[in-house]
Amino acid sequence: IHVASNKDVVAAVKFVEKFNLLLTVKTTGHDFVGRSTSADGLLVWLEGFNQVEVNELYTDAFGQTVPAVTAQGGAQWLDVYPKISPKYHAVGGNAPSVSVAGGYMQGGGHSVMSPSLGLAVDSVLSIEVVTMNGTIFTATARNNTDLFFALRGGGGGTFGIVTSIALKLHEAPGQVV
């Protein structure tokens, strides 16, 4: 099923539960061992569910205002990078066709920016996820904290289907001339 909204994802999860089917989640399909496909089950495909919004005045879970980018579950880095001002860096994937919120992020998210800014999951501010009972949760460092922790390194599709993610943007260092 090609989803276009959280409502579609919830319907897919409930369908799978009702008919006791295998569920697989695919964003971009960048998986060498084929975990983003399955036979005899339902594949939830997030491609095209890729709106991106940059907000320099995002309020995080602690009430602090930080620059951030929010991307839907099917967004790829090629959807994100052009929207970010040159004054910011995002800790993201080197391959522009990799999903922002899928296996890359949920697996930890190593980046060329990691030595100075940490893993990609260290920049996660909030995650919207549809769990396997069809419930939509928003997980942050202060709300649904166990889910927030689990989604930041537990592996893609392990705890639910991520439909949106907000990432802190980091100020780009000045250039030495």
Coordinates of N, CA, C and O in Angstrom, one line a residue:
I1 N 0.9 -1.2 0.0 CA 0.0 0.0 0.0 C 0.9 1.2 0.0 O 1.9 1.3 0.8
H2 N 0.6 2.1 -0.9 CA 1.3 3.4 -1.0 C 0.6 4.4 -0.1 O -0.5 4.8 -0.5
V3 N 1.2 4.8 1.0 CA 0.5 5.7 2.0 C 0.8 7.1 1.7 O 1.9 7.5 1.2
A4 N -0.2 8.0 2.0 CA 0.0 9.4 1.9 C -0.4 10.2 3.1 O -0.3 11.4 3.1
S5 N -0.7 9.5 4.2 CA -1.1 10.1 5.4 C -1.0 9.2 6.6 O -0.9 8.0 6.4
N6 N -1.0 9.7 7.8 CA -1.0 8.9 9.0 C -2.3 8.0 9.0 O -2.2 6.8 9.5
K7 N -3.4 8.5 8.5 CA -4.6 7.7 8.5 C -4.4 6.4 7.6 O -4.9 5.4 8.0
D8 N -3.7 6.6 6.5 CA -3.4 5.4 5.6 C -2.5 4.4 6.4 O -2.7 3.2 6.3
V9 N -1.5 4.9 7.1 CA -0.6 4.0 7.9 C -1.4 3.2 9.0 O -1.3 2.0 9.1
V10 N -2.3 3.9 9.7 CA -3.1 3.3 10.7 C -4.0 2.2 10.1 O -4.1 1.1 10.6
A11 N -4.6 2.5 8.9 CA -5.5 1.6 8.2 C -4.7 0.3 7.8 O -5.2 -0.8 7.9
A12 N -3.5 0.5 7.3 CA -2.6 -0.6 6.9 C -2.3 -1.5 8.1 O -2.4 -2.7 8.0
V13 N -1.9 -0.9 9.2 CA -1.6 -1.6 10.4 C -2.8 -2.4 10.9 O -2.7 -3.6 11.3
K14 N -4.0 -1.8 10.9 CA -5.2 -2.5 11.4 C -5.6 -3.6 10.4 O -6.0 -4.7 10.9
F15 N -5.3 -3.4 9.1 CA -5.6 -4.5 8.2 C -4.7 -5.7 8.4 O -5.2 -6.8 8.4
V16 N -3.4 -5.4 8.6 CA -2.5 -6.5 8.9 C -2.9 -7.3 10.1 O -2.8 -8.5 10.2
E17 N -3.3 -6.5 11.2 CA -3.6 -7.2 12.4 C -4.9 -8.1 12.2 O -5.0 -9.2 12.6
K18 N -5.9 -7.5 11.5 CA -7.1 -8.2 11.3 C -6.9 -9.5 10.5 O -7.5 -10.6 10.8
F19 N -6.0 -9.5 9.5 CA -5.8 -10.7 8.7 C -4.6 -11.5 9.0 O -4.2 -12.4 8.3
N20 N -3.9 -11.1 10.1 CA -2.7 -11.8 10.6 C -1.6 -11.9 9.5 O -1.2 -13.0 9.2
L21 N -1.3 -10.8 8.9 CA -0.3 -10.8 7.8 C 1.0 -10.3 8.3 O 1.1 -9.5 9.3
L22 N 2.1 -10.6 7.5 CA 3.4 -10.0 7.7 C 3.4 -8.6 7.3 O 2.8 -8.3 6.2
L23 N 4.0 -7.7 8.0 CA 4.0 -6.3 7.6 C 5.5 -5.9 7.4 O 6.4 -6.2 8.2
T24 N 5.7 -5.2 6.3 CA 7.1 -4.7 6.0 C 6.9 -3.2 5.7 O 5.9 -2.8 5.1
V25 N 7.9 -2.4 6.1 CA 7.9 -1.0 5.8 C 9.0 -0.7 4.9 O 10.2 -1.1 5.0
K26 N 8.7 0.1 3.9 CA 9.7 0.5 2.9 C 9.7 2.0 2.7 O 8.6 2.6 2.4
T27 N 10.8 2.6 2.8 CA 10.9 4.1 2.5 C 11.6 4.1 1.1 O 11.0 4.3 0.1
T28 N 12.9 3.9 1.1 CA 13.6 4.0 -0.2 C 14.1 2.6 -0.6 O 14.5 2.4 -1.8
G29 N 14.1 1.6 0.3 CA 14.6 0.3 -0.1 C 16.1 0.1 -0.1 O 16.6 -0.9 -0.6
H30 N 16.8 1.0 0.6 CA 18.2 0.9 0.7 C 18.6 -0.2 1.8 O 18.9 0.1 2.9
D31 N 18.4 -1.4 1.4 CA 18.7 -2.5 2.4 C 19.4 -3.6 1.6 O 18.7 -4.3 0.8
F32 N 20.6 -3.9 1.9 CA 21.4 -4.9 1.1 C 20.8 -6.3 1.3 O 21.0 -7.2 0.5
V33 N 20.1 -6.6 2.4 CA 19.6 -8.0 2.6 C 18.1 -8.1 2.4 O 17.5 -9.1 2.7
G34 N 17.5 -7.1 1.9 CA 16.1 -7.1 1.4 C 15.1 -7.0 2.5 O 13.9 -7.5 2.3
R35 N 15.4 -6.5 3.7 CA 14.4 -6.4 4.7 C 13.3 -5.4 4.4 O 12.3 -5.3 5.1
S36 N 13.5 -4.6 3.4 CA 12.4 -3.6 3.0 C 11.4 -4.2 2.0 O 10.6 -3.5 1.4
T37 N 11.5 -5.5 1.8 CA 10.5 -6.2 0.9 C 10.1 -7.5 1.6 O 10.7 -7.9 2.5
S38 N 8.9 -8.0 1.2 CA 8.5 -9.3 1.8 C 7.5 -9.9 0.8 O 6.8 -9.3 0.1
A39 N 7.5 -11.2 0.9 CA 6.5 -12.0 0.2 C 5.4 -12.4 1.1 O 5.6 -12.5 2.3
D40 N 4.2 -12.6 0.6 CA 3.1 -13.1 1.4 C 2.8 -12.1 2.6 O 2.4 -12.6 3.7
G41 N 2.9 -10.8 2.4 CA 2.5 -9.9 3.4 C 2.1 -8.6 2.8 O 1.9 -8.5 1.6
L42 N 2.0 -7.6 3.6 CA 1.7 -6.2 3.2 C 2.9 -5.3 3.3 O 3.5 -5.3 4.4
L43 N 3.2 -4.6 2.3 CA 4.3 -3.7 2.3 C 3.7 -2.3 2.4 O 2.9 -1.9 1.6
V44 N 4.1 -1.6 3.4 CA 3.7 -0.2 3.6 C 4.8 0.7 3.0 O 6.0 0.7 3.4
W45 N 4.5 1.4 1.9 CA 5.5 2.1 1.1 C 5.3 3.6 1.4 O 4.2 4.2 1.1
L46 N 6.3 4.2 1.9 CA 6.3 5.6 2.3 C 6.7 6.6 1.2 O 6.7 7.8 1.4
E47 N 7.2 6.1 0.1 CA 7.7 7.1 -1.0 C 6.6 8.1 -1.3 O 5.4 7.7 -1.5
G48 N 7.0 9.3 -1.4 CA 6.0 10.4 -1.8 C 5.4 11.0 -0.6 O 4.9 12.1 -0.7
F49 N 5.5 10.4 0.6 CA 5.1 10.9 1.9 C 6.2 11.7 2.4 O 6.9 11.3 3.4
N50 N 6.6 12.8 1.7 CA 7.9 13.4 1.9 C 8.0 14.9 2.1 O 8.9 15.5 1.7
Q51 N 7.0 15.5 2.7 CA 7.0 16.9 3.0 C 8.1 17.2 4.0 O 8.4 16.5 4.9
V52 N 8.7 18.4 3.8 CA 9.8 18.8 4.6 C 9.6 20.3 5.0 O 9.2 21.1 4.1
E53 N 9.8 20.6 6.2 CA 9.6 22.0 6.7 C 10.7 22.4 7.6 O 11.1 21.6 8.5
V54 N 11.3 23.5 7.3 CA 12.4 24.1 8.2 C 11.8 25.1 9.1 O 11.0 26.0 8.6
N55 N 12.1 25.1 10.3 CA 11.5 26.0 11.3 C 12.7 26.5 12.2 O 13.2 25.7 13.0
E56 N 13.1 27.7 12.0 CA 14.3 28.2 12.8 C 13.8 28.5 14.3 O 14.7 28.7 15.1
L57 N 12.5 28.5 14.6 CA 12.0 28.7 15.9 C 11.3 27.5 16.5 O 10.2 27.7 17.1
Y58 N 11.8 26.4 16.2 CA 11.1 25.1 16.7 C 11.3 25.1 18.3 O 12.3 25.3 18.8
T59 N 10.2 24.7 18.9 CA 10.2 24.6 20.4 C 10.4 23.1 20.7 O 9.6 22.3 20.4
D60 N 11.5 22.8 21.4 CA 11.8 21.4 21.7 C 11.1 21.0 22.9 O 10.3 21.7 23.5
A61 N 11.3 19.7 23.4 CA 10.6 19.1 24.5 C 10.8 19.9 25.8 O 10.1 19.7 26.8
F62 N 11.9 20.6 25.9 CA 12.2 21.3 27.1 C 11.9 22.8 27.1 O 12.3 23.6 27.9
G63 N 11.2 23.2 26.0 CA 10.8 24.6 25.9 C 11.8 25.5 25.3 O 11.6 26.7 25.2
Q64 N 12.9 25.0 24.8 CA 14.0 25.8 24.2 C 13.7 25.9 22.7 O 13.1 25.1 22.0
T65 N 14.0 27.1 22.2 CA 13.8 27.4 20.8 C 15.1 27.0 20.0 O 16.2 27.6 20.4
V66 N 15.0 26.2 19.0 CA 16.2 25.7 18.3 C 15.8 25.7 16.8 O 14.6 25.5 16.4
P67 N 16.7 25.8 15.9 CA 16.4 25.6 14.5 C 16.3 24.1 14.2 O 17.0 23.3 14.8
A68 N 15.3 23.8 13.4 CA 15.0 22.3 13.2 C 14.4 22.1 11.8 O 13.9 23.1 11.2
V69 N 14.5 20.9 11.4 CA 13.8 20.5 10.1 C 12.9 19.3 10.5 O 13.3 18.4 11.2
T70 N 11.7 19.3 10.0 CA 10.7 18.3 10.2 C 10.5 17.6 8.8 O 10.2 18.3 7.8
A71 N 10.6 16.3 8.8 CA 10.5 15.5 7.5 C 9.5 14.4 7.7 O 9.5 13.7 8.8
Q72 N 8.6 14.2 6.8 CA 7.7 13.1 6.8 C 8.4 11.8 6.6 O 9.6 11.8 6.1
G73 N 7.8 10.7 7.0 CA 8.4 9.4 7.0 C 9.1 8.9 5.7 O 10.0 8.1 5.7
G74 N 8.6 9.4 4.5 CA 9.1 9.0 3.2 C 10.1 10.0 2.7 O 10.7 9.8 1.6
A75 N 10.5 11.0 3.4 CA 11.4 12.0 2.9 C 12.8 11.4 2.8 O 13.2 10.6 3.6
Q76 N 13.5 11.8 1.8 CA 14.9 11.4 1.6 C 15.8 12.7 1.8 O 15.3 13.8 1.8
W77 N 17.1 12.4 2.0 CA 18.0 13.6 2.3 C 17.9 14.5 1.1 O 18.1 15.7 1.3
L78 N 17.7 14.1 -0.1 CA 17.6 15.0 -1.3 C 16.4 15.9 -1.2 O 16.4 16.9 -1.8
D79 N 15.4 15.5 -0.4 CA 14.3 16.4 -0.1 C 14.6 17.5 0.9 O 14.0 18.5 1.0
V80 N 15.5 17.1 1.8 CA 15.9 17.9 3.0 C 17.0 18.9 2.7 O 16.8 20.1 3.0
Y81 N 18.1 18.5 2.2 CA 19.3 19.3 2.1 C 19.0 20.6 1.3 O 19.5 21.7 1.8
P82 N 18.3 20.6 0.2 CA 18.1 21.9 -0.5 C 17.3 22.9 0.3 O 17.3 24.1 0.0
K83 N 16.5 22.5 1.3 CA 15.7 23.4 2.1 C 16.4 24.0 3.3 O 15.9 24.9 3.9
I84 N 17.5 23.5 3.6 CA 18.3 24.0 4.8 C 19.2 25.1 4.4 O 19.9 25.1 3.4
S85 N 19.1 26.2 5.1 CA 19.9 27.4 4.9 C 21.4 27.0 5.0 O 21.8 26.2 5.8
P86 N 22.3 27.6 4.2 CA 23.7 27.4 4.3 C 24.3 27.7 5.7 O 25.4 27.2 6.0
K87 N 23.6 28.4 6.5 CA 24.1 28.7 7.8 C 23.9 27.5 8.8 O 24.4 27.6 9.9
Y88 N 23.3 26.4 8.3 CA 23.0 25.2 9.2 C 23.6 24.0 8.6 O 23.7 23.9 7.3
H89 N 23.8 23.0 9.4 CA 24.2 21.6 9.0 C 23.2 20.7 9.7 O 22.7 20.9 10.8
A90 N 22.8 19.6 8.9 CA 22.0 18.6 9.5 C 22.9 17.3 9.6 O 23.7 17.1 8.6
V91 N 22.8 16.6 10.6 CA 23.6 15.4 10.7 C 22.8 14.3 9.9 O 21.8 13.8 10.4
G92 N 23.2 14.1 8.7 CA 22.4 13.2 7.8 C 23.2 12.3 7.0 O 24.5 12.3 7.1
G93 N 22.5 11.6 6.1 CA 23.2 10.6 5.3 C 24.0 11.2 4.1 O 23.7 12.3 3.6
N94 N 25.0 10.5 3.7 CA 25.8 11.0 2.6 C 25.2 10.7 1.3 O 25.4 11.4 0.3
A95 N 24.4 9.6 1.2 CA 23.7 9.3 0.0 C 22.3 10.1 0.0 O 21.5 9.9 0.9
P96 N 22.1 11.0 -1.0 CA 20.9 11.8 -0.9 C 19.6 11.0 -1.1 O 18.6 11.5 -0.7
S97 N 19.7 9.8 -1.6 CA 18.5 9.0 -1.8 C 18.1 8.1 -0.6 O 17.2 7.4 -0.7
V98 N 18.8 8.3 0.5 CA 18.5 7.5 1.7 C 17.4 8.2 2.4 O 17.3 9.4 2.5
S99 N 16.5 7.4 3.1 CA 15.4 8.0 3.8 C 15.9 8.7 5.1 O 16.9 8.2 5.7
V100 N 15.3 9.8 5.4 CA 15.7 10.5 6.6 C 15.2 9.8 7.9 O 16.0 9.6 8.8
A101 N 14.0 9.3 8.0 CA 13.4 8.7 9.2 C 13.4 7.2 9.2 O 13.0 6.6 10.2
G102 N 13.9 6.5 8.2 CA 13.8 5.1 8.2 C 15.0 4.4 8.8 O 15.4 4.8 9.9
G103 N 15.5 3.4 8.2 CA 16.5 2.5 8.8 C 17.8 3.3 9.1 O 18.5 3.0 10.0
Y104 N 18.1 4.3 8.3 CA 19.4 5.1 8.5 C 19.3 5.7 9.9 O 20.1 5.5 10.8
M105 N 18.2 6.4 10.2 CA 18.1 7.1 11.5 C 17.8 6.1 12.6 O 18.4 6.2 13.7
Q106 N 16.9 5.2 12.3 CA 16.5 4.2 13.4 C 17.7 3.3 13.7 O 17.6 2.6 14.7
G107 N 18.7 3.2 12.9 CA 19.8 2.4 13.1 C 21.0 3.2 13.8 O 22.0 2.6 14.0
G108 N 20.8 4.4 14.0 CA 21.8 5.3 14.7 C 22.2 6.5 13.8 O 22.3 7.6 14.3
G109 N 22.4 6.2 12.6 CA 22.7 7.3 11.7 C 24.1 7.9 11.7 O 24.4 9.0 12.2
H110 N 25.1 7.1 11.3 CA 26.5 7.6 11.2 C 26.6 8.6 10.0 O 26.0 8.4 9.0
S111 N 27.4 9.6 10.2 CA 27.5 10.7 9.2 C 28.9 11.2 9.2 O 29.6 11.1 10.2
V112 N 29.2 11.9 8.1 CA 30.5 12.6 8.1 C 30.6 13.7 9.1 O 31.6 14.2 9.6
M113 N 29.4 14.1 9.6 CA 29.3 15.2 10.6 C 29.4 14.6 12.1 O 29.6 15.3 13.0
S114 N 29.4 13.2 12.2 CA 29.4 12.6 13.5 C 30.6 12.9 14.4 O 30.4 13.1 15.6
P115 N 31.8 13.0 13.9 CA 32.9 13.3 14.8 C 32.7 14.6 15.5 O 33.2 14.7 16.7
S116 N 32.1 15.6 14.9 CA 31.9 16.8 15.6 C 30.5 17.1 16.2 O 30.3 17.8 17.1
L117 N 29.5 16.4 15.6 CA 28.1 16.7 16.0 C 27.3 15.5 16.5 O 26.2 15.6 16.9
G118 N 28.0 14.3 16.6 CA 27.4 13.1 17.1 C 26.6 12.4 16.0 O 26.7 12.7 14.8
L119 N 26.0 11.3 16.4 CA 25.2 10.5 15.4 C 23.9 11.3 15.0 O 23.5 12.2 15.8
A120 N 23.3 10.9 14.0 CA 22.1 11.5 13.5 C 21.0 11.4 14.6 O 20.3 12.4 14.8
V121 N 20.9 10.3 15.3 CA 19.9 10.2 16.4 C 20.1 11.1 17.5 O 19.2 11.4 18.2
D122 N 21.3 11.6 17.7 CA 21.5 12.6 18.7 C 20.9 14.0 18.4 O 20.7 14.8 19.3
S123 N 20.5 14.2 17.2 CA 19.8 15.4 16.8 C 18.3 15.3 16.7 O 17.6 16.3 16.4
V124 N 17.8 14.1 17.0 CA 16.3 13.9 17.0 C 15.7 14.7 18.1 O 16.0 14.6 19.3
L125 N 14.7 15.5 17.7 CA 13.9 16.3 18.7 C 12.5 15.6 19.0 O 12.1 15.6 20.1
S126 N 11.9 15.1 18.0 CA 10.6 14.4 18.1 C 10.4 13.4 17.0 O 11.0 13.6 15.9
I127 N 9.7 12.4 17.3 CA 9.3 11.3 16.3 C 7.9 11.0 16.4 O 7.3 10.8 17.5
E128 N 7.2 11.1 15.3 CA 5.8 10.6 15.3 C 5.8 9.2 14.7 O 6.4 8.9 13.7
V129 N 5.1 8.3 15.4 CA 5.1 6.9 15.0 C 3.8 6.3 15.2 O 3.0 6.6 16.1
V130 N 3.4 5.4 14.2 CA 2.2 4.6 14.3 C 2.7 3.2 14.8 O 3.5 2.5 14.2
T131 N 2.2 2.8 16.0 CA 2.6 1.5 16.6 C 1.8 0.4 16.0 O 0.8 0.7 15.3
M132 N 2.1 -0.8 16.3 CA 1.5 -2.0 15.7 C 0.0 -2.2 16.1 O -0.7 -3.0 15.6
N133 N -0.4 -1.4 17.1 CA -1.9 -1.5 17.4 C -2.7 -0.4 16.8 O -3.8 -0.2 17.1
G134 N -2.0 0.4 15.9 CA -2.6 1.5 15.2 C -2.7 2.8 16.0 O -3.4 3.7 15.5
T135 N -2.0 2.9 17.0 CA -2.0 4.2 17.8 C -0.9 5.1 17.3 O 0.3 4.6 17.1
I136 N -1.2 6.4 17.2 CA -0.2 7.4 16.8 C 0.4 8.0 18.1 O -0.4 8.5 18.9
F137 N 1.7 8.0 18.2 CA 2.4 8.6 19.3 C 3.4 9.6 18.8 O 3.9 9.5 17.7
T138 N 3.6 10.6 19.6 CA 4.7 11.6 19.4 C 5.6 11.3 20.6 O 5.2 11.4 21.7
A139 N 6.8 11.0 20.2 CA 7.9 10.6 21.2 C 8.9 11.7 21.3 O 9.4 12.1 20.2
T140 N 9.3 12.2 22.5 CA 10.3 13.2 22.6 C 11.1 12.8 23.9 O 10.8 11.8 24.5
A141 N 12.1 13.6 24.2 CA 12.9 13.4 25.4 C 12.1 13.5 26.7 O 12.5 13.1 27.8
R142 N 10.8 14.1 26.6 CA 10.0 14.2 27.8 C 8.7 13.5 27.7 O 7.9 13.5 28.7
N143 N 8.3 13.0 26.5 CA 7.0 12.4 26.3 C 7.2 11.1 25.6 O 7.8 11.1 24.5
N144 N 6.6 10.0 26.1 CA 6.8 8.7 25.6 C 8.3 8.4 25.4 O 8.8 8.0 24.4
T145 N 9.0 8.6 26.5 CA 10.5 8.6 26.5 C 11.1 7.2 26.2 O 12.1 7.1 25.5
D146 N 10.4 6.1 26.6 CA 10.9 4.8 26.2 C 10.9 4.6 24.7 O 11.8 4.0 24.1
L147 N 9.8 5.0 24.1 CA 9.7 4.9 22.7 C 10.7 5.8 22.0 O 11.3 5.4 21.0
F148 N 10.9 7.0 22.5 CA 11.8 7.9 21.9 C 13.2 7.3 21.9 O 14.0 7.3 20.9
F149 N 13.6 6.7 23.1 CA 14.9 6.0 23.2 C 15.0 4.8 22.2 O 16.0 4.7 21.5
A150 N 14.0 4.0 22.2 CA 14.0 2.8 21.3 C 14.1 3.1 19.8 O 14.8 2.4 19.1
L151 N 13.4 4.2 19.4 CA 13.4 4.5 18.0 C 14.7 5.1 17.5 O 14.9 5.2 16.3
R152 N 15.5 5.5 18.4 CA 16.8 6.1 18.0 C 17.9 5.1 18.2 O 18.8 5.3 18.9
G153 N 17.8 4.0 17.4 CA 18.9 3.1 17.4 C 18.4 1.6 17.4 O 19.2 0.7 17.3
G154 N 17.1 1.4 17.6 CA 16.6 0.0 17.7 C 16.5 -0.7 16.4 O 16.2 -1.9 16.3
G155 N 16.6 0.0 15.3 CA 16.5 -0.6 14.0 C 15.2 -0.2 13.3 O 14.1 -0.1 13.9
G156 N 15.2 0.0 12.0 CA 14.1 0.4 11.2 C 12.9 -0.5 11.3 O 13.0 -1.7 11.1
G157 N 11.7 0.1 11.6 CA 10.5 -0.7 11.6 C 10.3 -1.6 12.8 O 9.4 -2.4 12.9
T158 N 11.2 -1.6 13.8 CA 11.1 -2.5 14.9 C 10.0 -2.1 15.9 O 9.4 -3.0 16.4
F159 N 9.8 -0.8 16.1 CA 8.8 -0.4 17.1 C 7.6 0.2 16.5 O 6.6 0.6 17.2
G160 N 7.5 0.4 15.2 CA 6.4 1.0 14.6 C 6.8 1.7 13.3 O 8.0 1.5 12.8
I161 N 5.9 2.4 12.7 CA 6.2 3.1 11.4 C 6.3 4.6 11.7 O 5.4 5.2 12.1
V162 N 7.5 5.1 11.5 CA 7.8 6.5 11.7 C 7.2 7.3 10.6 O 7.5 7.1 9.4
T163 N 6.3 8.2 10.9 CA 5.6 9.0 9.9 C 6.1 10.5 9.8 O 5.8 11.2 8.9
S164 N 6.9 10.9 10.9 CA 7.5 12.2 10.9 C 8.6 12.3 11.9 O 8.5 11.6 12.9
I165 N 9.6 13.0 11.6 CA 10.7 13.2 12.5 C 11.2 14.7 12.5 O 11.2 15.3 11.4
A166 N 11.5 15.2 13.6 CA 12.1 16.5 13.7 C 13.5 16.4 14.2 O 13.8 15.7 15.1
L167 N 14.4 17.1 13.5 CA 15.8 17.1 13.7 C 16.4 18.4 14.0 O 16.1 19.4 13.3
K168 N 17.2 18.5 15.0 CA 17.9 19.8 15.3 C 18.9 20.1 14.2 O 19.6 19.3 13.7
L169 N 18.9 21.4 13.8 CA 19.9 21.9 12.9 C 21.0 22.5 13.7 O 20.8 23.1 14.7
H170 N 22.2 22.4 13.2 CA 23.4 22.9 13.9 C 24.0 24.1 13.1 O 24.1 24.0 11.9
E171 N 24.4 25.1 13.8 CA 25.0 26.3 13.1 C 26.3 25.8 12.4 O 27.1 25.1 13.0
A172 N 26.4 26.2 11.2 CA 27.6 25.9 10.4 C 28.7 26.8 10.9 O 28.5 28.0 11.2
P173 N 29.9 26.2 11.1 CA 31.0 27.0 11.5 C 31.4 28.0 10.4 O 31.2 27.8 9.2
G174 N 32.0 29.1 10.8 CA 32.4 30.1 9.8 C 33.6 29.6 9.0 O 34.2 28.6 9.4
Q175 N 33.9 30.2 7.9 CA 35.1 29.8 7.1 C 36.3 30.6 7.5 O 36.2 31.8 7.7
V176 N 37.4 29.9 7.5 CA 38.7 30.6 7.7 C 39.2 31.0 6.3 O 39.3 30.1 5.4
V177 N 39.6 32.2 6.1 CA 40.1 32.7 4.8 C 41.5 33.0 4.9 O 42.1 33.4 5.8

